[in-house]
Amino acid sequence: MAKITAAITGVGGYAPEYILTNEEISKMVDTSDEWIMTRIGIKERHILREPGMATSDMAVEAILDLFKKTGCKPEEVDMLLWCGVTPDMPFPSTANIISDKLGVKNAFGYDINAGCSSFLYTLATASKFVESGSHKKVVVVGADKMSSIVDYTARNTCPIFGDGAGAALIEPNTDGLGVIDAMLRVDGSGRKYLFQAAGGSLLPATMDTVLKRQHFIFQEGQPVFKAAVSNMSDTTVAMMQKHGLTADTLTWLVPHQANLRIIKACADRANLSMDKVMVNIERYGNTTAGTIPLCLWDYEKKLKIGDNLIIATFGAGFTWGAMYLKWAYDGSTRG
Ligand code: UT7
């Protein structure tokens, strides 16, 4: 019997309507379009402003787009995984809430949080269920309402993040397409550089935690920057070497979108020209679990059967990794 691999057979995406520009951020904190563009490479980000709207609502929109494009029906889904750092609430899981809103009734699902590596970790998890033959239509959705934990008085973090969602359908493949390999890593000693201090069991919400702004993202940028460049580059290069991929045979690098300088450094280390690298950070900022699927969504039309892709991520934890996959469908045929 032919080996079963797990292939992405469709992607969907969603970005909220409201666009927060660098000009607007420059009125909130002491910064400028020039600083943000030069140091990070972000021009604008989408923000979910409507009251009562949460991460699950963006995830639902991305999955509806996925359903529309693939013809998959809610009742056919047998597993649904949400990943990210901004669940609707600590429990029940956001996967539960999304399943209910979509009418996904024949599935099981749960949440995965691996910081900005969430989508990659979750894709790797989903692929194991598909490869084993136990699951046939798995929805992986990366969605984050980062604006719910961004401190808009902190200039070192507020320009970076945006809200958004991206979803992928994972199905079995017997033609050798889909996920070929994944290298995933965690190093908890990096947790002191990027975190949200309060709201968990260590520091439950009190007046004091709110007054100290501990429910917002804390980031020490430089150590995160350095670790992101070295770890994303190292795993990308290691994956290329392991599979004999060169700058000619690798079709696309799909890097986490945290900082254009990190992306360029990574491409440089892998000896790749930037026209082989998916980049959309300028329009979305860092949407955390959303960056990878939103890249695939934006570049879908250019993707062809058999294209060699490496997805590379780095995030809070620290978490990082690289995945090698062979693209499984002709993106230009999707609406
Ligand atoms: O997705 C998860 C992983 N996260 C990342 O990969 C993020 C990694 N880190 C970064 O991308 C960068 O470190 C940042 C974009 C966060 C910061 O850029 P940087 O070049 O590392 O700047 P810095 O933190 O070293 O700060 C340099 C200067 C400081 O001023 P002084 O102390 O030299 O006077 C900051 O106060 O830039 C100042 N600064 C700003 N100035 C204008 C920091 N933020 C801003 C700002 N506008 N928005």
mmCIF file of C-alpha atoms and ligand atoms in Angstrom:
data_model
loop_
_atom_site.group_PDB
_atom_site.id
_atom_site.type_symbol
_atom_site.label_atom_id
_atom_site.label_comp_id
_atom_site.label_asym_id
_atom_site.label_seq_id
_atom_site.Cartn_x
_atom_site.Cartn_y
_atom_site.Cartn_z
ATOM 1 C CA MET A 1 0.000 0.000 0.000
ATOM 2 C CA ALA A 2 1.283 3.474 -0.900
ATOM 3 C CA LYS A 3 2.569 5.536 2.006
ATOM 4 C CA ILE A 4 0.098 8.147 3.249
ATOM 5 C CA THR A 5 1.421 11.661 3.541
ATOM 6 C CA ALA A 6 -0.467 14.691 4.887
ATOM 7 C CA ALA A 7 -1.048 17.383 2.286
ATOM 8 C CA ILE A 8 -2.428 20.877 2.454
ATOM 9 C CA THR A 9 -5.346 20.769 -0.002
ATOM 10 C CA GLY A 10 -6.643 24.294 0.491
ATOM 11 C CA VAL A 11 -6.091 27.553 2.340
ATOM 12 C CA GLY A 12 -8.411 30.287 3.555
ATOM 13 C CA GLY A 13 -7.787 33.611 5.183
ATOM 14 C CA TYR A 14 -9.308 36.610 6.883
ATOM 15 C CA ALA A 15 -8.080 40.024 7.925
ATOM 16 C CA PRO A 16 -10.398 42.471 9.719
ATOM 17 C CA GLU A 17 -11.530 45.520 7.788
ATOM 18 C CA TYR A 18 -10.016 48.232 9.958
ATOM 19 C CA ILE A 19 -6.443 49.174 9.021
ATOM 20 C CA LEU A 20 -4.144 50.745 11.591
ATOM 21 C CA THR A 21 -1.460 52.727 9.789
ATOM 22 C CA ASN A 22 1.980 53.834 10.962
ATOM 23 C CA GLU A 23 0.729 57.420 10.817
ATOM 24 C CA GLU A 24 -1.993 56.585 13.318
ATOM 25 C CA ILE A 25 0.443 54.715 15.590
ATOM 26 C CA SER A 26 2.741 57.748 15.453
ATOM 27 C CA LYS A 27 -0.047 59.738 17.096
ATOM 28 C CA MET A 28 -0.352 57.182 19.917
ATOM 29 C CA VAL A 29 3.357 56.751 20.787
ATOM 30 C CA ASP A 30 6.661 58.471 20.042
ATOM 31 C CA THR A 31 7.545 56.765 16.757
ATOM 32 C CA SER A 32 7.457 57.344 13.008
ATOM 33 C CA ASP A 33 6.624 55.591 9.753
ATOM 34 C CA GLU A 34 10.311 55.834 8.885
ATOM 35 C CA TRP A 35 11.455 54.056 12.096
ATOM 36 C CA ILE A 36 8.863 51.302 11.787
ATOM 37 C CA MET A 37 9.562 50.710 8.088
ATOM 38 C CA THR A 38 13.346 50.654 8.530
ATOM 39 C CA ARG A 39 13.512 48.598 11.731
ATOM 40 C CA ILE A 40 10.544 46.260 11.254
ATOM 41 C CA GLY A 41 9.187 46.638 7.696
ATOM 42 C CA ILE A 42 5.515 47.089 8.573
ATOM 43 C CA LYS A 43 3.335 49.698 6.904
ATOM 44 C CA GLU A 44 -0.076 48.732 8.268
ATOM 45 C CA ARG A 45 -1.898 46.052 10.245
ATOM 46 C CA HIS A 46 -5.539 44.963 10.444
ATOM 47 C CA ILE A 47 -7.344 45.344 13.754
ATOM 48 C CA LEU A 48 -10.563 43.672 14.934
ATOM 49 C CA ARG A 49 -12.292 46.658 16.521
ATOM 50 C CA GLU A 50 -15.928 45.593 16.684
ATOM 51 C CA PRO A 51 -17.052 45.053 20.296
ATOM 52 C CA GLY A 52 -17.896 41.447 21.125
ATOM 53 C CA MET A 53 -15.730 40.048 18.320
ATOM 54 C CA ALA A 54 -13.012 37.609 19.277
ATOM 55 C CA THR A 55 -10.284 35.395 17.847
ATOM 56 C CA SER A 56 -12.831 32.648 17.082
ATOM 57 C CA ASP A 57 -14.798 35.038 14.843
ATOM 58 C CA MET A 58 -11.749 35.626 12.645
ATOM 59 C CA ALA A 59 -11.001 31.887 12.625
ATOM 60 C CA VAL A 60 -14.582 31.197 11.514
ATOM 61 C CA GLU A 61 -14.244 33.671 8.622
ATOM 62 C CA ALA A 62 -10.968 32.061 7.491
ATOM 63 C CA ILE A 63 -12.488 28.562 7.640
ATOM 64 C CA LEU A 64 -15.621 29.676 5.761
ATOM 65 C CA ASP A 65 -13.304 30.958 3.037
ATOM 66 C CA LEU A 66 -11.497 27.585 3.109
ATOM 67 C CA PHE A 67 -14.801 25.691 2.842
ATOM 68 C CA LYS A 68 -15.930 27.866 -0.058
ATOM 69 C CA LYS A 69 -12.710 27.289 -1.977
ATOM 70 C CA THR A 70 -12.370 23.544 -1.329
ATOM 71 C CA GLY A 71 -16.006 22.453 -1.204
ATOM 72 C CA CYS A 72 -15.376 20.841 2.193
ATOM 73 C CA LYS A 73 -18.513 20.746 4.374
ATOM 74 C CA PRO A 74 -18.543 21.282 8.144
ATOM 75 C CA GLU A 75 -19.913 17.770 8.792
ATOM 76 C CA GLU A 76 -17.006 16.197 6.858
ATOM 77 C CA VAL A 77 -14.330 17.662 9.144
ATOM 78 C CA ASP A 78 -13.044 15.005 11.551
ATOM 79 C CA MET A 79 -10.549 17.131 13.471
ATOM 80 C CA LEU A 80 -10.275 20.887 14.082
ATOM 81 C CA LEU A 81 -7.272 22.494 15.736
ATOM 82 C CA TRP A 82 -7.054 26.159 16.659
ATOM 83 C CA CYS A 83 -3.664 27.585 17.482
ATOM 84 C CA GLY A 84 -2.465 30.925 18.798
ATOM 85 C CA VAL A 85 -1.841 32.954 21.951
ATOM 86 C CA THR A 86 -5.139 34.837 22.242
ATOM 87 C CA PRO A 87 -7.892 32.279 22.919
ATOM 88 C CA ASP A 88 -11.405 33.669 23.346
ATOM 89 C CA MET A 89 -11.108 32.611 27.000
ATOM 90 C CA PRO A 90 -8.935 30.195 29.043
ATOM 91 C CA PHE A 91 -11.557 27.466 28.650
ATOM 92 C CA PRO A 92 -13.407 25.945 26.930
ATOM 93 C CA SER A 93 -10.986 25.670 24.063
ATOM 94 C CA THR A 94 -11.272 28.073 21.149
ATOM 95 C CA ALA A 95 -11.447 25.001 18.875
ATOM 96 C CA ASN A 96 -14.703 24.122 20.675
ATOM 97 C CA ILE A 97 -16.136 27.579 20.128
ATOM 98 C CA ILE A 98 -15.132 27.626 16.447
ATOM 99 C CA SER A 99 -16.628 24.149 15.883
ATOM 100 C CA ASP A 100 -19.915 25.292 17.375
ATOM 101 C CA LYS A 101 -20.054 28.492 15.325
ATOM 102 C CA LEU A 102 -19.367 26.518 12.108
ATOM 103 C CA GLY A 103 -21.595 23.522 12.778
ATOM 104 C CA VAL A 104 -18.641 21.111 12.876
ATOM 105 C CA LYS A 105 -20.351 18.168 14.624
ATOM 106 C CA ASN A 106 -18.351 15.058 13.700
ATOM 107 C CA ALA A 107 -14.917 16.136 14.837
ATOM 108 C CA PHE A 108 -12.721 16.378 17.872
ATOM 109 C CA GLY A 109 -10.440 19.329 18.425
ATOM 110 C CA TYR A 110 -8.319 21.277 20.825
ATOM 111 C CA ASP A 111 -5.985 24.264 21.130
ATOM 112 C CA ILE A 112 -2.230 24.508 20.697
ATOM 113 C CA ASN A 113 -0.086 27.418 21.854
ATOM 114 C CA ALA A 114 3.513 27.596 20.689
ATOM 115 C CA GLY A 115 3.801 31.383 20.378
ATOM 116 C CA CYS A 116 4.568 32.470 16.842
ATOM 117 C CA SER A 117 5.455 28.860 15.962
ATOM 118 C CA SER A 118 1.881 27.800 16.720
ATOM 119 C CA PHE A 119 0.816 27.163 13.132
ATOM 120 C CA LEU A 120 3.896 25.101 12.301
ATOM 121 C CA TYR A 121 3.609 22.977 15.458
ATOM 122 C CA THR A 122 -0.094 22.441 14.797
ATOM 123 C CA LEU A 123 0.413 21.532 11.155
ATOM 124 C CA ALA A 124 2.994 18.966 12.292
ATOM 125 C CA THR A 125 0.528 17.584 14.870
ATOM 126 C CA ALA A 126 -2.327 17.392 12.366
ATOM 127 C CA SER A 127 -0.113 15.670 9.822
ATOM 128 C CA LYS A 128 0.532 12.786 12.245
ATOM 129 C CA PHE A 129 -3.204 12.087 12.564
ATOM 130 C CA VAL A 130 -3.560 12.120 8.787
ATOM 131 C CA GLU A 131 -0.450 9.985 8.149
ATOM 132 C CA SER A 132 -1.696 7.375 10.609
ATOM 133 C CA GLY A 133 -4.849 6.953 8.536
ATOM 134 C CA SER A 134 -7.115 7.794 11.479
ATOM 135 C CA HIS A 135 -8.219 11.247 10.190
ATOM 136 C CA LYS A 136 -9.042 12.396 6.679
ATOM 137 C CA LYS A 137 -10.167 16.012 6.810
ATOM 138 C CA VAL A 138 -8.342 18.064 9.375
ATOM 139 C CA VAL A 139 -8.770 21.828 9.659
ATOM 140 C CA VAL A 140 -5.866 23.752 11.161
ATOM 141 C CA VAL A 141 -6.576 27.397 11.888
ATOM 142 C CA GLY A 142 -4.090 29.956 13.165
ATOM 143 C CA ALA A 143 -5.833 33.075 14.438
ATOM 144 C CA ASP A 144 -4.853 35.812 16.829
ATOM 145 C CA LYS A 145 -6.459 38.996 18.045
ATOM 146 C CA MET A 146 -3.115 40.450 19.085
ATOM 147 C CA SER A 147 -4.737 43.856 19.644
ATOM 148 C CA SER A 148 -6.365 42.353 22.772
ATOM 149 C CA ILE A 149 -2.934 42.025 24.454
ATOM 150 C CA VAL A 150 -0.949 44.837 22.809
ATOM 151 C CA ASP A 151 -0.099 47.841 24.988
ATOM 152 C CA TYR A 152 -0.794 50.827 22.752
ATOM 153 C CA THR A 153 1.301 53.031 25.028
ATOM 154 C CA ALA A 154 4.458 50.911 24.474
ATOM 155 C CA ARG A 155 6.315 51.937 21.351
ATOM 156 C CA ASN A 156 8.636 48.922 21.429
ATOM 157 C CA THR A 157 5.765 46.478 20.852
ATOM 158 C CA CYS A 158 2.645 48.212 19.539
ATOM 159 C CA PRO A 159 3.828 48.751 15.940
ATOM 160 C CA ILE A 160 4.682 45.060 15.527
ATOM 161 C CA PHE A 161 1.436 43.170 15.899
ATOM 162 C CA GLY A 162 -1.783 42.838 13.928
ATOM 163 C CA ASP A 163 -4.947 40.715 13.937
ATOM 164 C CA GLY A 164 -5.748 38.016 11.410
ATOM 165 C CA ALA A 165 -6.512 34.388 10.698
ATOM 166 C CA GLY A 166 -5.527 31.711 8.221
ATOM 167 C CA ALA A 167 -6.752 28.157 7.814
ATOM 168 C CA ALA A 168 -5.600 25.042 5.977
ATOM 169 C CA LEU A 169 -7.295 21.778 5.108
ATOM 170 C CA ILE A 170 -5.063 18.730 5.594
ATOM 171 C CA GLU A 171 -5.918 15.521 3.752
ATOM 172 C CA PRO A 172 -4.208 12.208 2.964
ATOM 173 C CA ASN A 173 -2.070 11.963 -0.170
ATOM 174 C CA THR A 174 -0.544 8.887 -1.773
ATOM 175 C CA ASP A 175 1.532 10.626 -4.467
ATOM 176 C CA GLY A 176 4.354 11.636 -2.152
ATOM 177 C CA LEU A 177 3.076 15.207 -1.829
ATOM 178 C CA GLY A 178 2.515 17.146 1.399
ATOM 179 C CA VAL A 179 4.548 17.165 4.583
ATOM 180 C CA ILE A 180 7.907 15.465 4.087
ATOM 181 C CA ASP A 181 9.730 16.402 7.280
ATOM 182 C CA ALA A 182 9.564 18.687 10.302
ATOM 183 C CA MET A 183 12.228 19.793 12.767
ATOM 184 C CA LEU A 184 10.642 21.416 15.818
ATOM 185 C CA ARG A 185 12.446 22.778 18.848
ATOM 186 C CA VAL A 186 11.704 24.402 22.198
ATOM 187 C CA ASP A 187 14.042 26.211 24.602
ATOM 188 C CA GLY A 188 12.211 27.440 27.685
ATOM 189 C CA SER A 189 15.158 29.505 28.875
ATOM 190 C CA GLY A 190 14.035 32.078 26.300
ATOM 191 C CA ARG A 191 10.690 32.596 28.033
ATOM 192 C CA LYS A 192 11.924 35.627 29.992
ATOM 193 C CA TYR A 193 12.257 37.727 26.833
ATOM 194 C CA LEU A 194 8.721 37.482 25.462
ATOM 195 C CA PHE A 195 5.614 36.831 27.536
ATOM 196 C CA GLN A 196 2.300 37.990 28.973
ATOM 197 C CA ALA A 197 2.877 37.976 32.731
ATOM 198 C CA ALA A 198 -0.631 37.979 34.171
ATOM 199 C CA GLY A 199 -3.931 36.256 33.614
ATOM 200 C CA GLY A 200 -2.694 32.701 34.166
ATOM 201 C CA SER A 201 -2.368 30.612 37.331
ATOM 202 C CA LEU A 202 0.908 32.302 38.302
ATOM 203 C CA LEU A 203 -0.525 35.819 38.412
ATOM 204 C CA PRO A 204 -4.320 35.757 38.269
ATOM 205 C CA ALA A 205 -5.953 39.071 37.398
ATOM 206 C CA THR A 206 -6.042 41.611 40.227
ATOM 207 C CA MET A 207 -6.305 45.394 40.321
ATOM 208 C CA ASP A 208 -2.548 45.401 40.778
ATOM 209 C CA THR A 209 -1.805 43.300 37.666
ATOM 210 C CA VAL A 210 -4.047 45.554 35.629
ATOM 211 C CA LEU A 211 -2.456 48.743 36.968
ATOM 212 C CA LYS A 212 1.015 47.336 36.271
ATOM 213 C CA ARG A 213 -0.054 46.576 32.676
ATOM 214 C CA GLN A 214 0.891 42.921 33.137
ATOM 215 C CA HIS A 215 -1.871 41.655 30.874
ATOM 216 C CA PHE A 216 -0.058 43.050 27.871
ATOM 217 C CA ILE A 217 2.817 41.619 25.817
ATOM 218 C CA PHE A 218 6.265 42.144 27.290
ATOM 219 C CA GLN A 219 9.165 41.825 24.871
ATOM 220 C CA GLU A 220 12.887 42.454 25.130
ATOM 221 C CA GLY A 221 13.424 42.872 21.421
ATOM 222 C CA GLN A 222 17.139 42.338 20.872
ATOM 223 C CA PRO A 223 17.606 38.865 22.410
ATOM 224 C CA VAL A 224 14.456 37.728 20.615
ATOM 225 C CA PHE A 225 15.754 39.182 17.357
ATOM 226 C CA LYS A 226 19.127 37.436 17.656
ATOM 227 C CA ALA A 227 17.634 34.066 18.617
ATOM 228 C CA ALA A 228 15.078 34.343 15.800
ATOM 229 C CA VAL A 229 17.730 34.981 13.157
ATOM 230 C CA SER A 230 20.085 32.218 14.296
ATOM 231 C CA ASN A 231 17.493 29.521 15.004
ATOM 232 C CA MET A 232 15.283 30.139 11.970
ATOM 233 C CA SER A 233 18.322 30.251 9.694
ATOM 234 C CA ASP A 234 19.956 27.190 11.238
ATOM 235 C CA THR A 235 16.864 24.978 10.941
ATOM 236 C CA THR A 236 16.128 26.208 7.410
ATOM 237 C CA VAL A 237 19.674 25.427 6.275
ATOM 238 C CA ALA A 238 19.669 22.084 8.151
ATOM 239 C CA MET A 239 16.406 21.085 6.472
ATOM 240 C CA MET A 240 17.725 22.058 3.048
ATOM 241 C CA GLN A 241 20.936 20.075 3.580
ATOM 242 C CA LYS A 242 19.099 17.034 4.937
ATOM 243 C CA HIS A 243 16.931 16.833 1.808
ATOM 244 C CA GLY A 244 19.508 17.976 -0.730
ATOM 245 C CA LEU A 245 17.578 21.171 -1.459
ATOM 246 C CA THR A 246 19.466 24.068 -3.038
ATOM 247 C CA ALA A 247 18.632 27.673 -3.866
ATOM 248 C CA ASP A 248 17.555 26.346 -7.292
ATOM 249 C CA THR A 249 15.363 23.449 -6.161
ATOM 250 C CA LEU A 250 13.664 25.158 -3.217
ATOM 251 C CA THR A 251 10.643 26.952 -4.691
ATOM 252 C CA TRP A 252 9.549 28.984 -1.655
ATOM 253 C CA LEU A 253 10.708 29.840 1.819
ATOM 254 C CA VAL A 254 7.669 30.672 3.970
ATOM 255 C CA PRO A 255 9.057 32.476 7.016
ATOM 256 C CA HIS A 256 7.216 33.735 10.086
ATOM 257 C CA GLN A 257 6.536 37.439 9.576
ATOM 258 C CA ALA A 258 7.946 39.166 12.670
ATOM 259 C CA ASN A 259 10.493 41.550 11.203
ATOM 260 C CA LEU A 260 11.591 42.073 7.594
ATOM 261 C CA ARG A 261 15.217 42.202 8.759
ATOM 262 C CA ILE A 262 14.864 38.721 10.315
ATOM 263 C CA ILE A 263 13.307 37.406 7.093
ATOM 264 C CA LYS A 264 16.088 38.888 4.952
ATOM 265 C CA ALA A 265 18.817 37.548 7.236
ATOM 266 C CA CYS A 266 17.270 34.096 7.053
ATOM 267 C CA ALA A 267 17.045 34.207 3.251
ATOM 268 C CA ASP A 268 20.625 35.395 3.115
ATOM 269 C CA ARG A 269 21.911 32.528 5.293
ATOM 270 C CA ALA A 270 20.038 30.032 3.101
ATOM 271 C CA ASN A 271 21.494 31.701 -0.004
ATOM 272 C CA LEU A 272 18.007 32.469 -1.344
ATOM 273 C CA SER A 273 17.052 35.514 -3.369
ATOM 274 C CA MET A 274 14.088 37.427 -1.965
ATOM 275 C CA ASP A 275 11.901 36.505 -4.933
ATOM 276 C CA LYS A 276 11.785 32.981 -3.445
ATOM 277 C CA VAL A 277 10.601 34.222 -0.084
ATOM 278 C CA MET A 278 6.958 34.841 0.829
ATOM 279 C CA VAL A 279 6.646 38.275 2.418
ATOM 280 C CA ASN A 280 3.473 40.123 3.388
ATOM 281 C CA ILE A 281 4.538 41.657 6.719
ATOM 282 C CA GLU A 282 4.173 45.156 5.273
ATOM 283 C CA ARG A 283 0.363 44.781 5.099
ATOM 284 C CA TYR A 284 -0.449 42.625 8.153
ATOM 285 C CA GLY A 285 2.352 43.020 10.712
ATOM 286 C CA ASN A 286 2.971 40.040 12.963
ATOM 287 C CA THR A 287 -0.318 38.172 13.355
ATOM 288 C CA THR A 288 1.416 35.442 15.445
ATOM 289 C CA ALA A 289 -0.343 32.144 14.540
ATOM 290 C CA GLY A 290 -1.781 33.790 11.436
ATOM 291 C CA THR A 291 1.417 34.691 9.582
ATOM 292 C CA ILE A 292 2.166 31.362 7.862
ATOM 293 C CA PRO A 293 -1.353 30.557 6.606
ATOM 294 C CA LEU A 294 -1.871 34.197 5.564
ATOM 295 C CA CYS A 295 1.333 33.953 3.484
ATOM 296 C CA LEU A 296 0.125 30.725 1.835
ATOM 297 C CA TRP A 297 -3.265 32.393 1.255
ATOM 298 C CA ASP A 298 -1.709 35.465 -0.365
ATOM 299 C CA TYR A 299 0.680 33.440 -2.550
ATOM 300 C CA GLU A 300 -1.706 30.558 -3.305
ATOM 301 C CA LYS A 301 -2.173 31.489 -6.978
ATOM 302 C CA LYS A 302 1.568 31.154 -7.592
ATOM 303 C CA LEU A 303 1.832 27.686 -6.038
ATOM 304 C CA LYS A 304 2.080 24.618 -8.275
ATOM 305 C CA ILE A 305 1.955 20.869 -7.719
ATOM 306 C CA GLY A 306 5.321 19.569 -6.534
ATOM 307 C CA ASP A 307 6.716 22.957 -5.472
ATOM 308 C CA ASN A 308 9.264 22.546 -2.668
ATOM 309 C CA LEU A 309 8.378 24.729 0.322
ATOM 310 C CA ILE A 310 10.127 25.249 3.626
ATOM 311 C CA ILE A 311 8.083 26.853 6.381
ATOM 312 C CA ALA A 312 10.285 28.398 9.098
ATOM 313 C CA THR A 313 9.121 29.938 12.360
ATOM 314 C CA PHE A 314 10.344 31.392 15.627
ATOM 315 C CA GLY A 315 8.336 32.534 18.614
ATOM 316 C CA ALA A 316 7.823 33.035 22.319
ATOM 317 C CA GLY A 317 8.960 30.151 24.453
ATOM 318 C CA PHE A 318 11.360 30.070 22.645
ATOM 319 C CA THR A 319 9.861 27.812 20.014
ATOM 320 C CA TRP A 320 11.101 27.363 16.477
ATOM 321 C CA GLY A 321 11.300 24.960 13.604
ATOM 322 C CA ALA A 322 11.234 24.238 9.917
ATOM 323 C CA MET A 323 8.988 22.016 7.823
ATOM 324 C CA TYR A 324 9.665 20.719 4.331
ATOM 325 C CA LEU A 325 6.591 20.076 2.240
ATOM 326 C CA LYS A 326 5.748 19.433 -1.373
ATOM 327 C CA TRP A 327 2.796 21.514 -2.504
ATOM 328 C CA ALA A 328 -0.139 19.310 -3.528
ATOM 329 C CA TYR A 329 -2.372 21.365 -5.857
ATOM 330 C CA ASP A 330 -2.330 24.009 -8.522
ATOM 331 C CA GLY A 331 -3.140 27.246 -6.693
ATOM 332 C CA SER A 332 -4.150 29.110 -9.860
ATOM 333 C CA THR A 333 -7.280 26.936 -10.083
ATOM 334 C CA ARG A 334 -8.665 28.253 -6.774
ATOM 335 C CA GLY A 335 -11.187 31.117 -6.740
HETATM 336 O O1 UT7 B 1 7.184 36.937 16.611
HETATM 337 C C1 UT7 B 1 7.826 36.589 17.791
HETATM 338 C C2 UT7 B 1 9.208 36.893 17.726
HETATM 339 N N1 UT7 B 1 9.430 38.326 17.815
HETATM 340 C C3 UT7 B 1 10.372 38.869 17.085
HETATM 341 O O2 UT7 B 1 10.984 38.188 16.286
HETATM 342 C C4 UT7 B 1 10.747 40.293 17.348
HETATM 343 C C5 UT7 B 1 12.240 40.417 17.396
HETATM 344 N N2 UT7 B 1 12.724 41.753 17.725
HETATM 345 C C6 UT7 B 1 12.614 42.773 16.834
HETATM 346 O O3 UT7 B 1 12.045 42.641 15.784
HETATM 347 C C7 UT7 B 1 13.314 44.077 17.200
HETATM 348 O O4 UT7 B 1 14.163 43.847 18.299
HETATM 349 C C8 UT7 B 1 12.323 45.228 17.520
HETATM 350 C C9 UT7 B 1 11.608 45.645 16.262
HETATM 351 C C10 UT7 B 1 11.347 44.789 18.579
HETATM 352 C C11 UT7 B 1 13.112 46.433 18.026
HETATM 353 O O5 UT7 B 1 14.105 46.818 17.073
HETATM 354 P P1 UT7 B 1 15.625 47.014 17.527
HETATM 355 O O6 UT7 B 1 16.346 47.452 16.318
HETATM 356 O O7 UT7 B 1 16.081 45.748 18.185
HETATM 357 O O8 UT7 B 1 15.521 48.193 18.527
HETATM 358 P P2 UT7 B 1 15.930 48.236 20.086
HETATM 359 O O9 UT7 B 1 14.944 47.499 20.909
HETATM 360 O O10 UT7 B 1 17.357 47.874 20.238
HETATM 361 O O11 UT7 B 1 15.793 49.772 20.367
HETATM 362 C C12 UT7 B 1 16.652 50.733 19.726
HETATM 363 C C13 UT7 B 1 16.149 52.103 20.053
HETATM 364 C C14 UT7 B 1 15.860 52.313 21.537
HETATM 365 O O12 UT7 B 1 16.210 53.650 21.863
HETATM 366 P P3 UT7 B 1 17.571 53.965 22.648
HETATM 367 O O13 UT7 B 1 17.489 53.197 23.937
HETATM 368 O O14 UT7 B 1 18.674 53.457 21.744
HETATM 369 O O15 UT7 B 1 17.550 55.442 22.797
HETATM 370 C C15 UT7 B 1 14.375 52.171 21.632
HETATM 371 O O16 UT7 B 1 13.815 52.898 22.708
HETATM 372 O O17 UT7 B 1 14.910 52.305 19.381
HETATM 373 C C16 UT7 B 1 13.946 52.770 20.313
HETATM 374 N N3 UT7 B 1 12.627 52.328 19.889
HETATM 375 C C17 UT7 B 1 11.883 53.056 19.060
HETATM 376 N N4 UT7 B 1 12.062 54.242 18.480
HETATM 377 C C18 UT7 B 1 11.099 54.720 17.686
HETATM 378 C C19 UT7 B 1 11.985 51.168 20.173
HETATM 379 N N5 UT7 B 1 10.809 51.142 19.563
HETATM 380 C C20 UT7 B 1 10.704 52.298 18.852
HETATM 381 C C21 UT7 B 1 9.726 52.844 18.012
HETATM 382 N N6 UT7 B 1 9.957 54.054 17.456
HETATM 383 N N7 UT7 B 1 8.578 52.210 17.720
#
